[in-house]
Coordinates of C-alpha atoms in Angstrom, one line a residue:
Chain A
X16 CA -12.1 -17.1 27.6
X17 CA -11.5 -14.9 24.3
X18 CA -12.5 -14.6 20.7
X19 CA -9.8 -14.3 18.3
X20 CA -10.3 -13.7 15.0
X21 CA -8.3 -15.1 12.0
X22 CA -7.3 -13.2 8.1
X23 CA -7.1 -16.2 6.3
X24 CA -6.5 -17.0 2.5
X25 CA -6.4 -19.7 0.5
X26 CA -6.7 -21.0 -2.6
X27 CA -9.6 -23.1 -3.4
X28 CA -9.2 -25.4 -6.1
X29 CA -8.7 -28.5 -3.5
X30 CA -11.1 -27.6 -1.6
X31 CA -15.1 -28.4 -1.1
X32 CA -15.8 -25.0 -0.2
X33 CA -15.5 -23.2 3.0
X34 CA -18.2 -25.1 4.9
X35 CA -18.0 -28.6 6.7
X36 CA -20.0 -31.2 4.5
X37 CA -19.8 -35.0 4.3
X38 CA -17.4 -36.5 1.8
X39 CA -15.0 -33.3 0.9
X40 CA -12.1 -31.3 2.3
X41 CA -13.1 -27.7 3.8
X42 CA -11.7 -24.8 4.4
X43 CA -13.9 -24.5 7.5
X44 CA -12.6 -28.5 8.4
X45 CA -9.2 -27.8 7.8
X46 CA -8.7 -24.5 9.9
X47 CA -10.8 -26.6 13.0
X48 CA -8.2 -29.3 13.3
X49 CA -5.2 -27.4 13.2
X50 CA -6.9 -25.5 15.7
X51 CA -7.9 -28.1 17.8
X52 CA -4.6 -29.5 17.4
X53 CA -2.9 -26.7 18.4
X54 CA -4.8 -25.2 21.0
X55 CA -5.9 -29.0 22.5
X56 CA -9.7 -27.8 22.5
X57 CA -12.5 -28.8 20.6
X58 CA -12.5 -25.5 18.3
X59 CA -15.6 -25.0 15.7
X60 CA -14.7 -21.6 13.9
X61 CA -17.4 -19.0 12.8
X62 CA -17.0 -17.8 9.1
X63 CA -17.7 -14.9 7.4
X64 CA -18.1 -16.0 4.2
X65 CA -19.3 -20.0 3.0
X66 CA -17.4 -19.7 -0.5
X67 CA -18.1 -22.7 -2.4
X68 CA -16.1 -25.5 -3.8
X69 CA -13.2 -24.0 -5.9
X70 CA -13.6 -20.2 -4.9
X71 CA -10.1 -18.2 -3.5
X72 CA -10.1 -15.7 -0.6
X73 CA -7.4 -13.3 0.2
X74 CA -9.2 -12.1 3.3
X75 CA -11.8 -14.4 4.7
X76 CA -12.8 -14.4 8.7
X77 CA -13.2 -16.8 11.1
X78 CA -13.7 -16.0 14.7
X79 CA -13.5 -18.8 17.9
X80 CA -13.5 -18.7 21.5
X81 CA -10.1 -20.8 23.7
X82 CA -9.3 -20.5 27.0
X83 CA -5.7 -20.9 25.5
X84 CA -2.8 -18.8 26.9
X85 CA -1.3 -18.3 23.7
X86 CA -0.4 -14.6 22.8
X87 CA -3.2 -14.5 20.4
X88 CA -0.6 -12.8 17.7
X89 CA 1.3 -16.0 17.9
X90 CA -1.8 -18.3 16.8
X91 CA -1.1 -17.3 13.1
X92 CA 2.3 -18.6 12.7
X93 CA 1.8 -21.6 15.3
X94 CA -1.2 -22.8 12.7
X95 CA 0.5 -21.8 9.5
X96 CA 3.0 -24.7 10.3
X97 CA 0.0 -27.2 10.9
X98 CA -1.9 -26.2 7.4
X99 CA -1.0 -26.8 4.0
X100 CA 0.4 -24.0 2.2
X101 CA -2.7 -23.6 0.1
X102 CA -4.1 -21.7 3.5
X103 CA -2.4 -19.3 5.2
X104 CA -3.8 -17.2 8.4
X105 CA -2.5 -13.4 7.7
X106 CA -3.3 -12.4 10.9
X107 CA -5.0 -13.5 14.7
X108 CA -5.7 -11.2 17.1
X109 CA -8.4 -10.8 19.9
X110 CA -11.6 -9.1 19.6
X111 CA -14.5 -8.4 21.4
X112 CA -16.4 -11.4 23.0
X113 CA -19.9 -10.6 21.1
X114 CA -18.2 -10.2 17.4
X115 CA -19.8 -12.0 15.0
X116 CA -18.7 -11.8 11.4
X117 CA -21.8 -12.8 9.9
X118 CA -24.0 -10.4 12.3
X119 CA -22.0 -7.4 11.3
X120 CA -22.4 -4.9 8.6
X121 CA -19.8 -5.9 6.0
X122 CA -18.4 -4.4 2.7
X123 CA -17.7 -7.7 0.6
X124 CA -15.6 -7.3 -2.5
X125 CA -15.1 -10.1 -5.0
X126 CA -13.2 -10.4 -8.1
X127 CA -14.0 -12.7 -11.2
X128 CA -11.2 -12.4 -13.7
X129 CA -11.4 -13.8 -17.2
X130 CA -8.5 -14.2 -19.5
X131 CA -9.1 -13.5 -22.6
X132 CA -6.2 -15.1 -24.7
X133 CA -6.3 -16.9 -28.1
X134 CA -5.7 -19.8 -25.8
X135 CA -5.4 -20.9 -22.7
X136 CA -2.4 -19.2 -20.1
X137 CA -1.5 -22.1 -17.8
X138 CA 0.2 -20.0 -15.5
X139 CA -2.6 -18.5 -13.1
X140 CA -5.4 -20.8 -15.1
X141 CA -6.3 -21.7 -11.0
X142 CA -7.4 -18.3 -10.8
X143 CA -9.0 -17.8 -14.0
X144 CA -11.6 -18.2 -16.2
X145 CA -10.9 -18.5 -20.1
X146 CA -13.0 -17.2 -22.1
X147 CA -11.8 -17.1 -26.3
X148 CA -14.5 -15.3 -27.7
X149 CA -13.7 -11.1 -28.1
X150 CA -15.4 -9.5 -25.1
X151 CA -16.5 -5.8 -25.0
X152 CA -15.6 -4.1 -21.6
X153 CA -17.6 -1.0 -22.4
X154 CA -21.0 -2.6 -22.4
X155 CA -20.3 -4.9 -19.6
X156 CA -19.9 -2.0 -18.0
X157 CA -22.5 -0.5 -19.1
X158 CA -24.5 -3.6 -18.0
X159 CA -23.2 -3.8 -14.5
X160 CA -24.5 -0.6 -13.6
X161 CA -28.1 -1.9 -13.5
X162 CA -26.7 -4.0 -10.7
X163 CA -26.1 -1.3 -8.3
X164 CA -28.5 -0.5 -5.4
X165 CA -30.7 -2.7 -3.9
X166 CA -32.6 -4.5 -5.4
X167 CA -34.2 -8.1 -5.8
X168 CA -31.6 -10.4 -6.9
X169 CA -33.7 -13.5 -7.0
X170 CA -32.6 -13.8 -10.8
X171 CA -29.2 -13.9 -9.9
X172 CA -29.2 -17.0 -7.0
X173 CA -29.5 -20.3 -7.2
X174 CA -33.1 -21.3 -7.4
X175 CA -33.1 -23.8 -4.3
X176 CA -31.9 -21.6 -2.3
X177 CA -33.0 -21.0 1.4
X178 CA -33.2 -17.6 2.3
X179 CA -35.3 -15.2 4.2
X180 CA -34.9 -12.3 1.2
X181 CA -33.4 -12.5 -1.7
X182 CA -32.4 -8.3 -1.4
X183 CA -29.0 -7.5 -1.2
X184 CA -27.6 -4.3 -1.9
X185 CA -24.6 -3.7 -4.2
X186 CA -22.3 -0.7 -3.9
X187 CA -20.5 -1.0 -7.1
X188 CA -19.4 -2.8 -9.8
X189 CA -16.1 -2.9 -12.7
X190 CA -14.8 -4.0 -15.5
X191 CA -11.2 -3.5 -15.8
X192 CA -9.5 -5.1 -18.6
X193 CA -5.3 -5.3 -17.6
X194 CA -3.8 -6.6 -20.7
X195 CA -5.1 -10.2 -21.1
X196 CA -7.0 -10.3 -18.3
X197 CA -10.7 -8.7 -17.6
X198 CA -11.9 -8.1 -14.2
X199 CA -15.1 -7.9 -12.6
X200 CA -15.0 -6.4 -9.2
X201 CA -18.3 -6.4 -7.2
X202 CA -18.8 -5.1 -3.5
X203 CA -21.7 -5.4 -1.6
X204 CA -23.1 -6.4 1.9
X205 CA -23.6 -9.4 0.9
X206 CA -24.1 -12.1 -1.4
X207 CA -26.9 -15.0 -2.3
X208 CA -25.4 -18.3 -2.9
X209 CA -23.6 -17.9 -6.8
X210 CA -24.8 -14.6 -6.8
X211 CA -21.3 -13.3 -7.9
X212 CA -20.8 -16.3 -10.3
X213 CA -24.1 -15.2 -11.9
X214 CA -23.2 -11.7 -12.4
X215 CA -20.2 -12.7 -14.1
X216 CA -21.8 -15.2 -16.4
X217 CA -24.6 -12.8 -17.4
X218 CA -22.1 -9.9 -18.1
X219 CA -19.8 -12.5 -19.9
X220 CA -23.0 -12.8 -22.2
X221 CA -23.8 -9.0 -22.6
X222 CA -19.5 -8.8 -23.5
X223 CA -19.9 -11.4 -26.3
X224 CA -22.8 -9.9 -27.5
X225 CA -25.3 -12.4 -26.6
X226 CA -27.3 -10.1 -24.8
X227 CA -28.2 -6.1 -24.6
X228 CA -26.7 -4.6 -21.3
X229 CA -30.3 -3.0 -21.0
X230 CA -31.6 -6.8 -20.8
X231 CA -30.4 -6.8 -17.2
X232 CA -32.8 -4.6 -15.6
X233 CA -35.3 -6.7 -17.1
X234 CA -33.5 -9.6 -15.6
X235 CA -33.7 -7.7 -12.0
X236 CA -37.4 -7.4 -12.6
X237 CA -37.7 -11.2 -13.7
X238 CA -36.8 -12.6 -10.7
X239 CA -36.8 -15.2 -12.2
X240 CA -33.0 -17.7 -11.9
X241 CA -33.8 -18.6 -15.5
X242 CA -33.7 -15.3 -17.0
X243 CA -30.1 -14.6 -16.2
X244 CA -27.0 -15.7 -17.8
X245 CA -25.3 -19.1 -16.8
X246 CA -23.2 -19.5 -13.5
X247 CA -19.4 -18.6 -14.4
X248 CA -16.9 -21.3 -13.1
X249 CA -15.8 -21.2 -9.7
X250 CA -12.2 -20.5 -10.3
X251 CA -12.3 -17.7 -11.6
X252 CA -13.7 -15.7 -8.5
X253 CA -11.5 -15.0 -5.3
X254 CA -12.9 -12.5 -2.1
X255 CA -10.4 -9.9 -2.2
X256 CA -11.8 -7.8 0.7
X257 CA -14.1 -8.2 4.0
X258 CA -14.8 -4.7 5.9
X259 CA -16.7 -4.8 8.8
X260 CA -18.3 -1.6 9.6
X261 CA -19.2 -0.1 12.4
X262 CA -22.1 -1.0 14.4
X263 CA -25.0 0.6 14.1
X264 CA -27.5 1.4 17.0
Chain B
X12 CA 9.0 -31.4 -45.4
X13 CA 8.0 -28.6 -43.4
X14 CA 9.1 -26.9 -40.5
X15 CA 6.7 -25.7 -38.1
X16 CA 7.4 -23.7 -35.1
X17 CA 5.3 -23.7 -31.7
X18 CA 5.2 -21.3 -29.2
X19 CA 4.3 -23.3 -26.0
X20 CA 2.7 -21.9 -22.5
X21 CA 3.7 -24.1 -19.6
X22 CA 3.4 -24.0 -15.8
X23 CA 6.5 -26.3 -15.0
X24 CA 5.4 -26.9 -11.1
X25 CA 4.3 -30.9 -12.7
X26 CA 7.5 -31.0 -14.7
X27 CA 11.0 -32.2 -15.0
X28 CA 11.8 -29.6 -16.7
X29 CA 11.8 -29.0 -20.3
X30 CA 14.5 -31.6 -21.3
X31 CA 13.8 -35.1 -22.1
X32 CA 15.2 -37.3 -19.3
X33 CA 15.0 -40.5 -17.8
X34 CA 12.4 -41.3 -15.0
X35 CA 10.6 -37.7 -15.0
X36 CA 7.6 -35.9 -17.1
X37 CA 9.3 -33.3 -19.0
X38 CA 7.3 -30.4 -21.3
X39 CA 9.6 -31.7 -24.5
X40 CA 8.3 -35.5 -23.9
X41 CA 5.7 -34.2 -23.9
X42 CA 4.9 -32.3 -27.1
X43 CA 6.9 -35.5 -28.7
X44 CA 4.1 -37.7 -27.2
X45 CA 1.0 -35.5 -28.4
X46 CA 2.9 -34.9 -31.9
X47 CA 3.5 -37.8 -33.2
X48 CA 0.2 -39.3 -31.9
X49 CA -1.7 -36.2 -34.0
X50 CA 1.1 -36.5 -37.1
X51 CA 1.1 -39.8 -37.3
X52 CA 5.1 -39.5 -37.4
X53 CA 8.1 -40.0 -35.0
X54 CA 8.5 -36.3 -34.0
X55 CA 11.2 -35.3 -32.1
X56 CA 11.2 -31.1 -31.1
X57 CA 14.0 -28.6 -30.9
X58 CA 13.4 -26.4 -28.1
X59 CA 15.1 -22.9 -27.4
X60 CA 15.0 -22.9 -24.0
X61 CA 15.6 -25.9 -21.9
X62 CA 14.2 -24.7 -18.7
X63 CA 14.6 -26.4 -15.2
X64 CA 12.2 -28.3 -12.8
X65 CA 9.8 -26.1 -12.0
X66 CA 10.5 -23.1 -13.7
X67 CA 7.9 -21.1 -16.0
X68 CA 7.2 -20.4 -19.7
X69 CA 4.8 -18.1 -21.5
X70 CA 6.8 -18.8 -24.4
X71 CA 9.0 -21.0 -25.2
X72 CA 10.0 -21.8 -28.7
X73 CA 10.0 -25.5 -29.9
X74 CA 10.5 -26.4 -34.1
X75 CA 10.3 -29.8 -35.8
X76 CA 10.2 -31.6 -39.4
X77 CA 7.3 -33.0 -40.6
X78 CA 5.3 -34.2 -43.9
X79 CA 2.0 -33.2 -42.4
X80 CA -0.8 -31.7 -45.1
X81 CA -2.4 -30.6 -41.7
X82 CA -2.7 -26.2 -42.1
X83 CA 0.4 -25.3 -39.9
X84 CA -1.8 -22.8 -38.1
X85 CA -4.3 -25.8 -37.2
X86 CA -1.6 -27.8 -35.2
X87 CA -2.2 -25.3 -31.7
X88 CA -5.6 -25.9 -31.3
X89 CA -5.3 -30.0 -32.3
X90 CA -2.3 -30.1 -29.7
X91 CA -4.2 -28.2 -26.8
X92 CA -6.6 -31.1 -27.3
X93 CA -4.0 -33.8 -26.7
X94 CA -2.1 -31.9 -23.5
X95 CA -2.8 -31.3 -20.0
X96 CA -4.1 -27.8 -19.0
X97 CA -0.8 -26.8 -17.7
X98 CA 0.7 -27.2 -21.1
X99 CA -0.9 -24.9 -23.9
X100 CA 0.3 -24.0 -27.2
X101 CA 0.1 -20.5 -27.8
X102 CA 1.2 -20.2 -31.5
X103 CA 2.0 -22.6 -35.0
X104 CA 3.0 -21.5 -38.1
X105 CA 5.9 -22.5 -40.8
X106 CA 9.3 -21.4 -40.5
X107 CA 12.7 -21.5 -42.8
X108 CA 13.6 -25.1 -43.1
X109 CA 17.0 -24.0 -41.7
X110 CA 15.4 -21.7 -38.8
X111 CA 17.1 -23.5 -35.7
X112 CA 15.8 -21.7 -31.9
X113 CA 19.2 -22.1 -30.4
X114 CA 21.4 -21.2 -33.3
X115 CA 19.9 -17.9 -33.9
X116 CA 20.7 -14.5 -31.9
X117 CA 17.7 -14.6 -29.5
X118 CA 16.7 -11.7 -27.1
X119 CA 15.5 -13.8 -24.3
X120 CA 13.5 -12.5 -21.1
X121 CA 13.2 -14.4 -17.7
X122 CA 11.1 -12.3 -14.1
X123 CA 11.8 -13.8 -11.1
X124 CA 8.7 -12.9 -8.9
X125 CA 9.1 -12.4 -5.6
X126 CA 6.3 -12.3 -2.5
X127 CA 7.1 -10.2 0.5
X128 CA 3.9 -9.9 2.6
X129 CA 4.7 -11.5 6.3
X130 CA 3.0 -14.4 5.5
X131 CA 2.8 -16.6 2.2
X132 CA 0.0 -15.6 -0.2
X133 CA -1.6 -19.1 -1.3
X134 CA -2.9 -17.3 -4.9
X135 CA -0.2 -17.8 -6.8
X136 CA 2.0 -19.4 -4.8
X137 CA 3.1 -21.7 -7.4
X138 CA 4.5 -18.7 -9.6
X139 CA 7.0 -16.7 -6.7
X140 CA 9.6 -17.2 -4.3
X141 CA 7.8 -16.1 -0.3
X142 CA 10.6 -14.1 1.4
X143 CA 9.6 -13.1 4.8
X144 CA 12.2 -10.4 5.6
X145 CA 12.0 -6.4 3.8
X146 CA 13.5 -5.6 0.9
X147 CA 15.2 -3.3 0.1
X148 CA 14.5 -2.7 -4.0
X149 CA 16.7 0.5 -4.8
X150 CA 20.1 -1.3 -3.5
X151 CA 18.7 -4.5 -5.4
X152 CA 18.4 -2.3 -8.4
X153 CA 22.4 -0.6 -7.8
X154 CA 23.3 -4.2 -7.8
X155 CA 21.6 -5.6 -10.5
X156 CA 23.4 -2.4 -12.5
X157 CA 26.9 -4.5 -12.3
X158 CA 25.5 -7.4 -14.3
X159 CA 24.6 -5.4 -17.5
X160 CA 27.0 -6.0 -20.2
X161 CA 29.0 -8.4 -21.5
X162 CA 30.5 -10.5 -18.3
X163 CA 32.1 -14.0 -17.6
X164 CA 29.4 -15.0 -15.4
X165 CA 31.4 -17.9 -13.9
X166 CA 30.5 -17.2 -10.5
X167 CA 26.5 -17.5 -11.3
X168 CA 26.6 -20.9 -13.0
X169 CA 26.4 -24.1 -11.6
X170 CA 30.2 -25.0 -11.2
X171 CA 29.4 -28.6 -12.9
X172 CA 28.0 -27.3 -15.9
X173 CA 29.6 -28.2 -19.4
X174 CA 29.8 -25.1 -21.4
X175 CA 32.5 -24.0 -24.1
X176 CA 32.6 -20.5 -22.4
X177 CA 30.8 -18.6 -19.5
X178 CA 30.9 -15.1 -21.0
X179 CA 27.5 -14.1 -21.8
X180 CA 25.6 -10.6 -22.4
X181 CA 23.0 -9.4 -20.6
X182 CA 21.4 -6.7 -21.9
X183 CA 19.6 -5.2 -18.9
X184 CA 17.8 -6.3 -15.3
X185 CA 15.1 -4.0 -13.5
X186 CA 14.1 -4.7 -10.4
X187 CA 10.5 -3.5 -9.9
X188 CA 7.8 -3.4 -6.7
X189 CA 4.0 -4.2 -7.3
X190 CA 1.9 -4.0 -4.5
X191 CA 3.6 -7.0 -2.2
X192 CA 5.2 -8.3 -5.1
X193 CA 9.2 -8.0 -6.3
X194 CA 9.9 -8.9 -10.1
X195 CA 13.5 -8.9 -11.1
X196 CA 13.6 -8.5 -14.8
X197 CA 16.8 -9.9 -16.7
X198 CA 17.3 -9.7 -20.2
X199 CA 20.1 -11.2 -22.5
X200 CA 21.0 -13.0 -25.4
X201 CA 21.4 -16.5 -23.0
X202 CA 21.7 -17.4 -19.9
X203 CA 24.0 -20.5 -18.4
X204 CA 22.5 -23.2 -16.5
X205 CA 21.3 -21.6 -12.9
X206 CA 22.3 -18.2 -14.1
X207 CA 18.7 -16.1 -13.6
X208 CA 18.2 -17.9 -10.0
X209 CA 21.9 -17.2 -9.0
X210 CA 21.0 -13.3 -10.0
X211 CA 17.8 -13.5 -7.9
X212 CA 19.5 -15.5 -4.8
X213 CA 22.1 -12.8 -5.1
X214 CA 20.1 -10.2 -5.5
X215 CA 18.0 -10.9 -2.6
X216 CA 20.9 -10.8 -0.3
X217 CA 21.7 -7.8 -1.7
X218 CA 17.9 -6.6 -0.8
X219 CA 17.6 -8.4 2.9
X220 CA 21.4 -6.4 3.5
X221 CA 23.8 -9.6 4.1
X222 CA 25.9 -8.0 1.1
X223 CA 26.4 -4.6 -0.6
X224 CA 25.7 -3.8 -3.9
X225 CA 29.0 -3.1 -4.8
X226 CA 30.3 -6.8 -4.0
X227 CA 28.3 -7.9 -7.3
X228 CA 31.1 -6.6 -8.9
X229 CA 33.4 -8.7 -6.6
X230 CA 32.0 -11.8 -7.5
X231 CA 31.5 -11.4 -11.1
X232 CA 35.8 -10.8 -10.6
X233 CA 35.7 -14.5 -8.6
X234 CA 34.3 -16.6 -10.8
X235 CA 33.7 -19.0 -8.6
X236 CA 30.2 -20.2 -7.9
X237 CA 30.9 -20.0 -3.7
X238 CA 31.1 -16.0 -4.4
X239 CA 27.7 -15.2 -5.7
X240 CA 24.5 -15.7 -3.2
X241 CA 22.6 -19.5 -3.1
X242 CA 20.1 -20.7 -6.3
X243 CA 16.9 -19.3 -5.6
X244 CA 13.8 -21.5 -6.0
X245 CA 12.7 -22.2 -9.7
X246 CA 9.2 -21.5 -8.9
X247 CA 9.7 -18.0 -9.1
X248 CA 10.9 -17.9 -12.1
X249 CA 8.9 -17.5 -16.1
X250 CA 10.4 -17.2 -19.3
X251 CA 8.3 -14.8 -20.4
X252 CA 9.9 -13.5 -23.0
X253 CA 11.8 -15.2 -26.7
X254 CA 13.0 -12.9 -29.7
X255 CA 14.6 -14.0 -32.6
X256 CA 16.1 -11.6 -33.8
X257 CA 18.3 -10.9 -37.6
X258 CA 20.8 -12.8 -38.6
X259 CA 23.8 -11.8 -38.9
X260 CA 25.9 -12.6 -41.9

């Protein structure tokens, strides 16, 4: 028996997310038949993170155990073939039997990108949000930094949402504007369910001038879902980067 | 009677092409479809670049006639309503009633975009050609150096097509490394049917080592379609770029 761990990418917009639900196509789904197929087990793969419906990755993990005697290099191309070419496994190799990509400390880094054209660009509107109102860069900016830390981000998940703490910390955040396009990177440890959609909706708001960037501390101190802006569409975000750090004792 | 030109935004993966034809979707049907349904007349376009299946545009160039009292600059944004996403208009404003997009000396601008990681990247994927093996960009570049100028580019046309003559000019092609990504660059005042994907199939046997640079010259000499490397894929390829420039008297 060995745990091999997967790089996979893909692009979202077919997709109901990362995480096997009834009544949608998964990431998570997907990746466990080709598996299964391929490997003739029954294989249920550990991910790092659940994106939801319509969010990219460049980089997410998965991890499962086989008793296969496949070179465990070879499992990426073997289940390339299988999957659409909307997923593509970057890498498989083996690693130790007690890795487990959610029980790790992580560096997360996501990117929301807006375009900011007159009109739309169809080419690359899958991984963009349009926005057509002037946004200033400088004050989301200027915004964002409140962000970084740790702190309580209740304001900034969904309200429903089941989870022990709503603390995360944030290492950093920017705005890069590249032509057309503006991008929000964020990285943290870890992320509340649309907490990185709700960043970007709340600095969209700050950018069009709908809101101070001071506002956000108050925000933070809110806690309150309401208080923040709305909850930026899906497509614009993509996971760009997973580190895992070392462990600590 | 007016003339009104549009500047149209398309991701051609849906599409026939640009060219109206029978028993396919095409971009021109298209805008003929949403025009005359907004203008109330039988509108027929003129387009400056009929582009194949598949391939790109961040700007083509369409004109037509019409006794509209709708503001010229008010037809984008009532269009964009009537279209599918992956069609946007960009620009619409009045022209010369004698300004015709493919009797005029255009500067036009096609990047073939290339992905070289080992495996595909599924962002994008729709908007570049995966080539698995290395590349080799300064030899593509020495190449690409024999196709500037004024040349009978016989041997990169589709041997079918029906053209009064195959001498064209370009005026220059960079080949240029992002990250995992190659863009080949090729500017000229108009390309024969095939002509920018022959140049990038070439070209990337060039890069991948199955020919030298120096053969370019070889098979410009040829003209014959069986010297030059095969059609690369149109997904790869955008128009990106459409200048009109002085006429000449």
């Amino acid at each position: 028996m060995k745990r091999i761990m997967l790089r996979v990418a893909y692009d979202g917009t077919a997709y109901n997310g990362w995480q096997i639900q009834p009544g949608g196509t998964t990431i998570e789904g997907e990746l466990n038949k080709a598996l299964s197929d391929l490997l003739e087990e029954e294989i249920a793969v550990i991910g790092a993170s659940r994106t939801d419906a319509g969010v990219h990755a460049l980089c997410n993990v998965a991890v499962f155990d086989t008793d296969t005697r496949i070179a465990p290099e070879r499992i990426a191309p073997a289940l390339n073939a299988r999957l659409t070419e909307d997923i593509r496994i970057q890498e498989s190799r083996e690693v130790a039997s007690d890795f487990h990509p959610r029980k790790c400390p992580t560096r997360k880094t996501y990117e929301y990108r807006i375009y900011t054209g007159k009109y739309e660009n169809p080419i690359g509107r899958q991984y963009a949000h349009f926005v057509y109102v002037p946004l200033d860069e400088e004050k989301m900016q200027k915004a964002a930094e409140y962000l970084v830390g740790e702190h309580d981000f209740k304001s900034f998940c969904v309200a429903k949402a089941q989870v022990l703490t709503t603390v995360r910390t944030v290492y950093a955040v920017q705005v890069k504007r590249e032509g057309s396009y503006l991008t929000i990177r964020v990285s943290g440890s870890g992320f509340l369910f649309n907490m990185v959609r709700i960043i970007a909706g709340t600095l969209i708001e700050v950018g069009r001038g709908s809101m101070e960037p001071e506002q956000v501390k108050a925000i933070l101190e809110a806690k309150d879902r309401q208080a923040a802006g709305p909850t930026a569409p899906a497509r614009g975000l993509t996971l760009i980067s997973l580190e895992f750090c070392e462990k600590r004792d």
